[in-house]
CSV table of C-alpha atoms in Angstrom, one decimal:
chain,number,residue,atom,x,y,z
I,27,MET,CA,130.9,156.0,34.1
I,28,THR,CA,129.7,156.9,37.6
I,29,ASN,CA,128.1,153.5,38.1
I,30,ILE,CA,131.5,151.8,37.9
I,31,LEU,CA,133.1,154.5,39.9
I,32,TRP,CA,131.0,154.2,43.0
I,33,PRO,CA,131.6,150.5,43.6
I,34,ILE,CA,135.4,151.1,43.2
I,35,ILE,CA,135.3,154.0,45.6
I,36,THR,CA,133.2,152.2,48.2
I,37,MET,CA,135.1,149.0,48.1
I,38,GLY,CA,138.4,150.8,48.1
I,39,ALA,CA,137.4,152.9,51.0
I,40,LEU,CA,136.1,150.0,53.0
I,41,GLY,CA,139.2,148.0,52.3
I,42,LEU,CA,141.4,150.9,53.3
I,43,LEU,CA,139.4,151.4,56.5
I,44,PHE,CA,139.6,147.8,57.6
I,45,SER,CA,143.3,147.5,56.8
I,46,ILE,CA,144.1,150.6,58.8
I,47,GLY,CA,142.1,149.1,61.6
I,48,LEU,CA,144.0,145.9,61.4
I,49,VAL,CA,147.4,147.7,61.3
I,50,LEU,CA,146.5,149.6,64.4
I,51,ALA,CA,145.3,146.4,66.1
I,52,TYR,CA,148.5,144.7,65.1
I,53,LYS,CA,150.6,147.4,66.7
I,54,LYS,CA,148.7,147.0,69.9
I,55,LEU,CA,148.3,143.2,69.9
I,56,ARG,CA,151.7,142.2,68.4
I,57,VAL,CA,153.2,139.1,70.0
I,58,GLU,CA,156.9,139.0,70.2
I,59,GLU,CA,158.0,135.8,68.6
I,60,ASP,CA,161.1,133.8,69.0
I,61,PRO,CA,162.8,134.4,65.6
I,62,ARG,CA,164.1,130.9,65.6
I,63,VAL,CA,160.5,129.5,65.6
I,64,VAL,CA,159.9,131.5,62.4
I,65,LYS,CA,163.1,130.3,60.8
I,66,ILE,CA,162.4,126.7,61.7
I,67,SER,CA,158.9,126.9,60.4
I,68,GLU,CA,160.3,128.1,57.1
I,69,VAL,CA,162.5,125.0,56.6
I,70,LEU,CA,159.7,122.6,57.5
I,71,PRO,CA,157.7,121.1,54.7
I,72,GLN,CA,154.5,123.0,55.9
I,73,ALA,CA,152.4,119.9,55.2
I,74,ASN,CA,150.9,120.2,58.7
I,75,CYS,CA,150.5,116.4,58.6
I,76,GLY,CA,151.1,115.9,62.3
I,77,ALA,CA,153.4,113.0,61.8
I,78,CYS,CA,155.8,114.5,64.3
I,79,GLY,CA,153.1,114.2,67.0
I,80,TYR,CA,152.4,117.9,67.1
I,81,SER,CA,149.4,119.6,65.7
I,82,GLY,CA,151.2,121.2,62.8
I,83,CYS,CA,154.6,122.4,61.6
I,84,ARG,CA,154.4,125.5,63.6
I,85,ALA,CA,153.7,123.6,66.9
I,86,PHE,CA,156.6,121.3,66.1
I,87,ALA,CA,158.9,124.3,65.5
I,88,GLU,CA,157.9,125.8,68.9
I,89,ALA,CA,158.5,122.4,70.6
I,90,VAL,CA,161.9,122.2,69.0
I,91,VAL,CA,162.9,125.6,70.2
I,92,LYS,CA,161.6,124.8,73.7
I,93,GLY,CA,163.7,121.7,73.6
I,94,GLU,CA,160.7,119.3,73.9
I,95,ALA,CA,161.2,117.9,70.4
I,96,SER,CA,164.3,116.7,68.8
I,97,PRO,CA,165.5,118.5,65.6
I,98,ASN,CA,165.2,115.3,63.7
I,99,GLY,CA,161.6,114.8,64.8
I,100,CYS,CA,160.1,115.7,61.4
I,101,PRO,CA,159.8,112.4,59.4
I,102,VAL,CA,158.7,114.2,56.3
I,103,GLY,CA,161.5,116.7,56.1
I,104,GLY,CA,164.0,114.0,56.9
I,105,GLY,CA,167.7,114.5,57.2
I,106,GLU,CA,167.7,117.7,55.2
I,107,ALA,CA,165.2,119.5,57.4
I,108,SER,CA,166.9,118.2,60.6
I,109,GLU,CA,170.3,119.5,59.5
I,110,GLN,CA,168.8,122.9,58.7
I,111,ILE,CA,167.0,123.0,62.0
I,112,ALA,CA,170.1,122.1,63.9
I,113,ASP,CA,172.0,124.9,62.1
I,114,ILE,CA,169.4,127.4,63.2
I,115,LEU,CA,169.6,126.2,66.8
I,116,GLY,CA,173.3,126.1,66.7
I,117,VAL,CA,173.5,122.4,67.7
I,118,LYS,CA,174.8,119.4,65.9
I,119,VAL,CA,172.4,116.6,65.1
I,120,GLU,CA,173.8,113.8,67.2
I,121,ASP,CA,173.8,110.5,65.6
I,122,THR,CA,171.7,109.3,68.4
I,123,ALA,CA,171.1,105.6,68.1
I,124,LYS,CA,167.7,105.1,66.6
I,125,LYS,CA,165.4,103.6,69.0
I,126,VAL,CA,162.4,101.4,68.4
I,127,ALA,CA,159.6,100.1,70.5
I,128,ARG,CA,159.9,96.5,71.5
I,129,VAL,CA,157.2,94.2,72.8
I,130,LEU,CA,158.5,92.4,75.9
I,131,CYS,CA,156.1,89.5,76.0
I,132,ARG,CA,155.9,86.3,74.1
I,133,GLY,CA,152.7,85.2,75.7
I,134,SER,CA,151.0,84.4,72.4
I,135,LEU,CA,147.5,82.9,72.2
I,136,GLU,CA,149.2,79.5,72.0
I,137,ALA,CA,151.7,80.0,74.7
I,138,ALA,CA,149.8,81.8,77.4
I,139,LYS,CA,146.8,80.2,79.0
I,140,ASP,CA,143.5,82.0,79.2
I,141,ARG,CA,141.9,82.7,82.6
I,142,GLY,CA,138.4,82.5,81.2
I,143,PHE,CA,136.4,83.8,78.3
I,144,TYR,CA,136.4,87.6,78.2
I,145,THR,CA,133.4,89.2,76.5
I,146,GLY,CA,133.9,92.8,77.8
I,147,ILE,CA,134.9,95.9,75.8
I,148,SER,CA,137.7,94.7,73.6
I,149,THR,CA,140.4,97.1,74.6
I,150,CYS,CA,143.4,96.4,76.7
I,151,ALA,CA,142.6,99.2,79.0
I,152,ALA,CA,139.2,97.7,79.8
I,153,ALA,CA,140.4,94.2,80.1
I,154,HIS,CA,143.2,95.3,82.3
I,155,LEU,CA,140.7,96.7,84.8
I,156,ILE,CA,139.4,93.3,85.6
I,157,GLY,CA,142.8,91.6,85.6
I,158,GLY,CA,142.9,90.6,82.0
I,159,ASN,CA,141.9,87.5,80.1
I,160,LYS,CA,145.0,85.6,80.6
I,161,GLN,CA,146.3,83.8,83.6
I,162,CYS,CA,149.5,85.8,83.6
I,163,SER,CA,148.8,89.2,85.0
I,164,PHE,CA,151.9,90.8,83.5
I,165,GLY,CA,151.7,89.8,79.9
I,166,CYS,CA,150.2,91.2,76.7
I,167,LEU,CA,146.4,91.4,76.7
I,168,GLY,CA,146.3,91.3,72.9
I,169,PHE,CA,143.5,93.7,72.2
I,170,GLY,CA,145.7,96.0,70.2
I,171,ASP,CA,145.4,99.3,72.1
I,172,CYS,CA,149.0,100.0,71.0
I,173,ALA,CA,148.2,99.3,67.4
I,174,ARG,CA,145.3,101.7,67.5
I,175,ALA,CA,147.3,104.3,69.3
I,176,CYS,CA,150.3,104.2,66.9
I,177,PRO,CA,150.1,107.3,64.6
I,178,PHE,CA,152.5,105.8,62.1
I,179,ASP,CA,150.8,102.4,61.6
I,180,ALA,CA,153.9,100.8,62.8
I,181,ILE,CA,152.2,98.3,65.0
I,182,GLU,CA,150.1,95.4,63.7
I,183,MET,CA,148.4,92.7,65.7
I,184,GLY,CA,149.9,89.4,64.7
I,185,LYS,CA,148.0,86.2,64.2
I,186,ASP,CA,149.5,85.0,67.5
I,187,GLY,CA,147.7,87.7,69.4
I,188,LEU,CA,150.9,89.8,70.0
I,189,PRO,CA,151.6,93.1,68.5
I,190,VAL,CA,154.3,93.2,65.8
I,191,ILE,CA,156.2,96.5,65.5
I,192,SER,CA,157.8,97.4,62.3
I,193,GLU,CA,161.3,98.7,62.8
I,194,GLU,CA,161.2,100.8,59.8
I,195,LYS,CA,158.0,102.6,60.5
I,196,CYS,CA,158.5,103.0,64.3
I,197,THR,CA,159.7,106.5,65.2
I,198,ALA,CA,160.1,105.7,68.9
I,199,CYS,CA,157.5,108.4,69.7
I,200,GLY,CA,156.6,106.4,72.8
I,201,ILE,CA,152.8,106.7,72.4
I,202,CYS,CA,152.4,102.9,72.6
I,203,VAL,CA,154.7,102.7,75.6
I,204,GLU,CA,152.3,105.0,77.4
I,205,GLU,CA,149.2,103.3,76.0
I,206,CYS,CA,150.0,99.8,77.1
I,207,PRO,CA,148.3,99.2,80.5
I,208,ARG,CA,150.8,96.4,81.2
I,209,ASP,CA,153.9,98.4,80.4
I,210,ILE,CA,155.3,95.6,78.2
I,211,ILE,CA,156.4,98.0,75.4
I,212,GLU,CA,159.6,99.8,75.9
I,213,LEU,CA,162.0,101.8,73.7
I,214,TYR,CA,165.3,100.2,73.0
I,215,PRO,CA,168.2,101.1,70.6
I,216,VAL,CA,167.7,99.2,67.3
I,217,SER,CA,171.1,97.7,67.8
I,218,GLN,CA,170.2,95.9,71.0
I,219,ASP,CA,169.1,92.6,69.9
I,220,ILE,CA,169.1,90.6,73.1
I,221,LEU,CA,166.1,91.3,75.2
I,222,VAL,CA,164.1,89.7,78.0
I,223,PHE,CA,160.7,89.0,76.5
I,224,CYS,CA,158.9,88.6,79.8
I,225,ARG,CA,157.7,90.9,82.5
I,226,SER,CA,156.2,88.3,84.8
I,227,ARG,CA,157.2,88.6,88.4
I,228,ASP,CA,155.2,85.6,89.5
I,229,LYS,CA,157.1,82.8,91.1
I,230,ALA,CA,158.6,80.3,88.7
I,231,ALA,CA,156.0,77.6,89.6
I,232,LEU,CA,153.1,79.9,88.7
I,233,SER,CA,154.6,81.6,85.6
I,234,ARG,CA,155.5,78.2,84.2
I,235,LYS,CA,151.9,77.2,84.6
I,236,PHE,CA,150.6,80.4,83.0
I,237,CYS,CA,152.7,80.7,80.0
I,238,LYS,CA,155.1,78.5,78.0
I,239,ASN,CA,157.4,81.5,77.3
I,240,ALA,CA,157.6,83.0,80.7
I,241,CYS,CA,160.8,83.7,82.5
I,242,ILE,CA,161.2,81.1,85.3
I,243,ALA,CA,164.2,82.7,86.8
I,244,CYS,CA,166.3,79.6,86.3
I,245,GLY,CA,169.5,81.6,86.0
I,246,ILE,CA,170.9,80.0,82.8
I,247,CYS,CA,171.3,83.3,81.2
I,248,VAL,CA,172.8,84.8,84.3
I,249,ARG,CA,175.4,82.1,84.4
I,250,ALA,CA,176.1,82.7,80.7
I,251,CYS,CA,176.9,86.4,81.3
I,252,PRO,CA,176.9,87.4,85.0
I,253,GLU,CA,178.2,90.9,84.3
I,254,GLY,CA,175.4,91.7,81.9
I,255,ILE,CA,172.4,89.9,83.2
I,256,ILE,CA,171.0,89.7,86.7
I,257,LEU,CA,167.9,88.2,88.4
I,258,GLU,CA,165.5,90.5,90.0
I,259,ASP,CA,162.0,89.7,91.3
I,260,ASN,CA,161.8,86.3,89.7
I,261,LEU,CA,162.8,87.9,86.4
I,262,ALA,CA,166.0,88.0,84.4
I,263,LYS,CA,167.1,91.6,83.7
I,264,ILE,CA,169.6,93.0,81.3
I,265,ALA,CA,171.6,95.2,83.6
I,266,ASP,CA,174.3,96.2,81.2
I,267,TYR,CA,173.9,95.3,77.5
I,268,SER,CA,177.4,96.4,76.6
I,269,LYS,CA,178.8,93.5,78.7
I,270,ILE,CA,177.0,90.9,76.7
I,271,LYS,CA,179.4,89.8,74.0
I,272,GLU,CA,178.9,87.7,71.0
I,273,GLU,CA,180.4,84.6,72.7
I,274,HIS,CA,177.8,84.8,75.5
I,275,ILE,CA,174.9,84.6,73.1
I,276,PRO,CA,174.7,80.9,72.4
I,277,ALA,CA,174.6,80.2,76.1
I,278,ILE,CA,172.0,82.8,76.7
I,279,GLU,CA,169.9,81.3,73.9
I,280,LYS,CA,169.7,78.1,75.8
I,281,CYS,CA,166.9,79.7,77.8
I,282,PRO,CA,164.4,76.8,78.2
I,283,THR,CA,161.4,79.1,77.8
I,284,LYS,CA,162.8,81.4,75.1
I,285,ALA,CA,162.1,84.3,77.5
I,286,ILE,CA,165.4,85.9,76.7
I,287,GLY,CA,167.1,85.9,73.4
I,288,ARG,CA,167.4,87.5,70.0
I,289,ILE,CA,164.6,89.5,68.5
I,290,SER,CA,163.0,87.2,66.0
I,291,GLN,CA,163.6,88.5,62.5
I,292,GLU,CA,160.4,87.6,60.7
Z,30,MET,CA,108.8,139.8,72.4
Z,31,GLU,CA,109.8,139.8,68.7
Z,32,LEU,CA,113.4,140.0,69.7
Z,33,LEU,CA,113.1,137.1,72.1
Z,34,ALA,CA,111.5,135.0,69.4
Z,35,ILE,CA,114.4,135.8,67.0
Z,36,PHE,CA,116.9,134.9,69.7
Z,37,ILE,CA,115.3,131.6,70.6
Z,38,SER,CA,114.7,130.8,67.0
Z,39,ALA,CA,118.4,131.4,66.1
Z,40,ILE,CA,119.5,129.1,68.9
Z,41,LEU,CA,117.2,126.2,68.7
Z,42,ILE,CA,114.9,126.2,65.8
Z,43,ASN,CA,117.0,127.6,63.0
Z,44,ASN,CA,120.3,126.5,64.5
Z,45,PHE,CA,123.0,127.3,61.9
Z,46,VAL,CA,124.7,123.9,62.2
Z,47,LEU,CA,121.7,121.7,62.7
Z,48,HIS,CA,119.1,123.4,60.6
Z,49,TYR,CA,120.9,125.2,57.9
Z,50,PHE,CA,123.9,122.8,57.9
Z,51,LEU,CA,126.3,125.7,57.8
Z,52,GLY,CA,129.7,125.8,59.6
Z,53,ILE,CA,130.1,122.0,59.5
Z,54,CYS,CA,133.9,122.3,59.2
Z,55,PRO,CA,134.7,123.6,62.7
Z,56,PHE,CA,131.7,121.7,64.0
Z,57,LEU,CA,133.4,118.5,63.2
Z,58,GLY,CA,137.0,119.7,63.4
Z,59,VAL,CA,137.0,121.2,66.9
Z,60,SER,CA,134.5,119.0,68.6
Z,61,LYS,CA,136.9,116.6,70.2
Z,62,LYS,CA,137.2,118.2,73.5
Z,63,ILE,CA,134.6,120.3,75.4
Z,64,ASP,CA,137.1,122.9,76.4
Z,65,SER,CA,138.2,123.8,72.9
Z,66,ALA,CA,134.7,123.5,71.6
Z,67,VAL,CA,133.5,126.1,74.1
Z,68,SER,CA,136.3,128.5,73.1
Z,69,MET,CA,135.6,127.9,69.4
Z,70,GLY,CA,132.0,128.6,70.0
Z,71,LEU,CA,132.7,131.8,71.8
Z,72,ALA,CA,135.1,133.0,69.1
Z,73,VAL,CA,132.5,132.3,66.4
Z,74,THR,CA,129.8,134.0,68.6
Z,75,PHE,CA,132.0,137.1,68.8
Z,76,VAL,CA,132.7,137.2,65.1
Z,77,MET,CA,129.1,136.5,64.3
Z,78,THR,CA,127.8,139.3,66.5
Z,79,ILE,CA,130.2,141.9,65.2
Z,80,THR,CA,129.8,140.7,61.6
Z,81,ALA,CA,126.0,141.2,62.0
Z,82,VAL,CA,126.5,144.7,63.3
Z,83,VAL,CA,129.1,145.8,60.8
Z,84,SER,CA,127.5,144.2,57.8
Z,85,TRP,CA,124.2,145.8,58.7
Z,86,ILE,CA,125.9,149.2,58.9
Z,87,ILE,CA,127.6,148.7,55.6
Z,88,ASN,CA,124.5,147.4,53.9
Z,89,HIS,CA,122.2,150.1,55.1
Z,90,TRP,CA,124.4,153.1,55.2
Z,91,ILE,CA,126.5,152.5,52.2
Z,92,LEU,CA,125.3,149.8,49.8
Z,93,ILE,CA,121.6,150.5,49.8
Z,94,PRO,CA,121.8,154.3,49.5
Z,95,LYS,CA,124.3,153.9,46.6
Z,96,LYS,CA,122.3,151.0,45.1
Z,97,LEU,CA,125.3,148.7,45.3
Z,98,GLU,CA,123.5,145.7,46.8
Z,99,TYR,CA,125.3,143.4,44.4
Z,100,LEU,CA,128.5,144.2,46.4
Z,101,GLN,CA,127.0,142.6,49.5
Z,102,ILE,CA,128.9,139.3,49.3
Z,103,VAL,CA,132.3,141.0,48.6
Z,104,SER,CA,132.0,143.6,51.3
Z,105,PHE,CA,130.8,141.0,53.8
Z,106,ILE,CA,133.8,138.9,53.1
Z,107,LEU,CA,135.9,141.9,53.7
Z,108,VAL,CA,134.3,142.4,57.1
Z,109,ILE,CA,134.5,138.8,58.1
Z,110,ALA,CA,138.2,138.4,57.0
Z,111,SER,CA,139.2,141.5,58.9
Z,112,LEU,CA,137.3,140.5,62.0
Z,113,VAL,CA,138.8,137.1,62.1
Z,114,GLN,CA,142.3,138.6,61.8
Z,115,LEU,CA,141.5,140.8,64.7
Z,116,VAL,CA,140.2,137.9,66.8
Z,117,GLU,CA,143.2,135.8,65.9
Z,118,MET,CA,145.6,138.6,67.0
Z,119,PHE,CA,143.6,139.1,70.2
Z,120,ILE,CA,143.5,135.4,71.1
Z,121,ARG,CA,147.1,135.0,70.3
Z,122,LYS,CA,148.0,137.8,72.7
Z,123,ALA,CA,145.5,137.0,75.4
Z,124,SER,CA,145.7,133.2,75.5
Z,125,PRO,CA,148.5,131.3,73.7
Z,126,PRO,CA,147.2,127.9,74.9
Z,127,LEU,CA,143.8,128.7,73.4
Z,128,TYR,CA,145.5,129.8,70.2
Z,129,GLN,CA,147.2,126.4,70.1
Z,130,ALA,CA,144.0,124.5,70.8
Z,131,LEU,CA,142.1,126.2,68.1
Z,132,GLY,CA,145.0,125.8,65.7
Z,133,ILE,CA,144.1,126.0,62.0
Z,134,TYR,CA,140.4,126.3,62.8
Z,135,LEU,CA,140.7,129.8,64.1
Z,136,PRO,CA,141.8,131.4,60.7
Z,137,LEU,CA,139.3,129.1,59.1
Z,138,ILE,CA,136.5,131.0,60.8
Z,139,THR,CA,137.0,133.3,57.8
Z,140,THR,CA,135.7,130.7,55.4
Z,141,ASN,CA,133.1,129.5,57.9
Z,142,CYS,CA,130.0,129.6,55.8
Z,143,ALA,CA,127.8,130.0,58.9
Z,144,ILE,CA,129.1,133.6,59.3
Z,145,MET,CA,128.6,134.5,55.6
Z,146,GLY,CA,125.2,132.8,55.8
Z,147,LEU,CA,124.4,134.9,58.8
Z,148,ALA,CA,125.2,138.2,57.1
Z,149,LEU,CA,123.2,137.2,54.0
Z,150,LEU,CA,120.3,135.8,55.9
Z,151,ALA,CA,120.0,138.9,58.0
Z,152,VAL,CA,119.7,140.9,54.7
Z,153,LEU,CA,117.2,138.4,53.3
Z,154,LYS,CA,115.0,138.5,56.4
Z,155,GLU,CA,115.1,142.3,56.3
Z,156,TYR,CA,115.9,142.6,60.0
Z,157,LYS,CA,116.2,146.0,61.6
Z,158,PHE,CA,119.4,146.9,63.4
Z,159,LEU,CA,118.6,145.5,66.9
Z,160,GLU,CA,117.1,142.4,65.4
Z,161,THR,CA,120.2,141.8,63.4
Z,162,VAL,CA,122.3,142.1,66.5
Z,163,ILE,CA,120.1,139.7,68.4
Z,164,PHE,CA,120.1,137.3,65.4
Z,165,GLY,CA,123.9,137.4,65.2
Z,166,PHE,CA,124.4,136.8,68.9
Z,167,GLY,CA,121.7,134.1,69.0
Z,168,SER,CA,123.2,132.3,66.0
Z,169,GLY,CA,126.6,132.3,67.7
Z,170,ILE,CA,125.1,130.9,70.9
Z,171,GLY,CA,123.3,128.3,68.8
Z,172,PHE,CA,126.6,127.3,67.1
Z,173,THR,CA,128.2,127.1,70.5
Z,174,LEU,CA,125.4,124.9,71.8
Z,175,ALA,CA,125.7,122.6,68.9
Z,176,ILE,CA,129.5,122.3,69.0
Z,177,VAL,CA,129.6,121.8,72.8
Z,178,LEU,CA,126.8,119.1,72.6
Z,179,MET,CA,128.8,117.4,69.8
Z,180,ALA,CA,132.0,117.6,71.9
Z,181,GLY,CA,130.3,116.1,74.9
Z,182,ILE,CA,129.0,113.2,72.8
Z,183,ARG,CA,132.3,112.6,71.1
Z,184,GLU,CA,134.1,112.5,74.4
Z,185,GLN,CA,131.8,109.7,75.3
Z,186,LEU,CA,132.3,108.0,71.9
Z,187,GLU,CA,136.0,107.7,72.6
Z,188,LEU,CA,135.1,105.0,75.1
Z,189,ALA,CA,132.6,103.3,72.9
Z,190,ASP,CA,133.2,100.2,70.8
Z,191,VAL,CA,132.5,101.7,67.4
Z,192,PRO,CA,132.5,99.3,64.4
Z,193,GLU,CA,135.7,99.5,62.5
Z,194,PRO,CA,134.4,101.1,59.3
Z,195,LEU,CA,132.5,103.8,61.2
Z,196,LYS,CA,135.4,105.0,63.3
Z,197,GLY,CA,136.3,108.7,63.2
Z,198,ALA,CA,134.5,110.8,60.6
Z,199,GLY,CA,131.8,108.2,60.0
Z,200,ILE,CA,130.4,108.0,63.5
Z,201,SER,CA,130.7,111.8,63.9
Z,202,LEU,CA,128.6,112.4,60.8
Z,203,ILE,CA,126.0,109.9,62.0
Z,204,VAL,CA,125.9,111.6,65.4
Z,205,ALA,CA,125.5,115.0,63.7
Z,206,GLY,CA,122.7,113.7,61.6
Z,207,ILE,CA,120.9,112.3,64.7
Z,208,MET,CA,121.4,115.6,66.5
Z,209,ALA,CA,119.9,117.5,63.5
Z,210,LEU,CA,117.0,115.1,63.5
Z,211,ALA,CA,116.5,115.8,67.3
Z,212,PHE,CA,116.6,119.5,66.7
Z,213,THR,CA,113.7,119.3,64.2
Z,214,GLY,CA,111.6,118.6,67.3
Z,215,PHE,CA,111.9,122.3,68.0
Z,216,SER,CA,110.5,123.4,64.7
Z,217,GLY,CA,107.0,124.9,64.9
Z,218,MET,CA,107.7,126.2,68.4
Z,219,ILE,CA,107.7,129.7,67.1
Z,220,LYS,CA,105.7,130.6,64.0
């Protein structure tokens, strides 16, 4: 009997000792927590998948409370979780227009001329350092830094050398926007379907030589809708999308280089 | 002299990660940035040293006199789990950014086999009290060394053009293997 008693006593005593130690330590080292963080953590899926862009559900909850992340930032929890989070925070989930990342360049392999044969490290960041492999110094480099950076696999490099962004998968996290050394990816509301697909500020004579789809600042689109579109630095710019009406669109689409127009729905 | 030999051996020759292949989880998990690798190493060093001390005391003062050696594993787990809780509380209070950086790997020190291995190896090698302390501390430093080296290499790897199938875990494991191979160069340094 004693040989079963001793282990029980020793282990029990040790356990008790350590737990008392921990309780004392907890009293000393307790961190005051925002109760909202705890509550938000509870409604999150606790998958710690990192799809929100934070290191885990807890980190996301903290970011939401701090106001850094939006309550609907958890793609796994979806609408249900975001409503509950909004309840906890006492705000309403605004039906903010969903945004997506758009690639503002149509300088495909075929359209944009190469400057030479690039054999360096095959990332956009590296190619950008030496001015890129294309003649146009504003366009897409085509090495897919954005596709690699995308945590949601929303970006694929198309056969034409340009990234293709899936509207469904894109969460507008903005990582690709930051990753692109040429700043040709930007976030736009999904509903905005007229965009200027060129960033070249070269003079028309040059950009026409460099790329078939470059904006040559001819002004056709500006004449079609002067309130909405302006020319700036040899480049058409959508100054006010709300002024572009359905009736303007056919005239805008007359763009000789297809540098402005509807997003192609492939 | 004996103590120095144990210390050096724990760091270089019988390195926990690169010789015994223990503690691989944090070794791969927290070795992306040197900063967090250093903090992880220090946290593990702390837990290892204290574990070595406490487990020696429990083993020699309680378990051996009562002939309860078969409870070693259970009681060591108890020690490790409590210590990690303590470290976690302390880090959370002292440095929230570090707490963030270590993330899930901090509570996972509990299940870090390097620490359990240390407690059991110290028993197996029949170390005396001071030797156990040095062994624990040295092993912690050895772990820190390995994880920091790994983090340094992986920071460079970020810039390298790694073949597609080997990206991420693949290249990390290859690097770890080569490091372990390199560390066998130290074997035989101390008899």
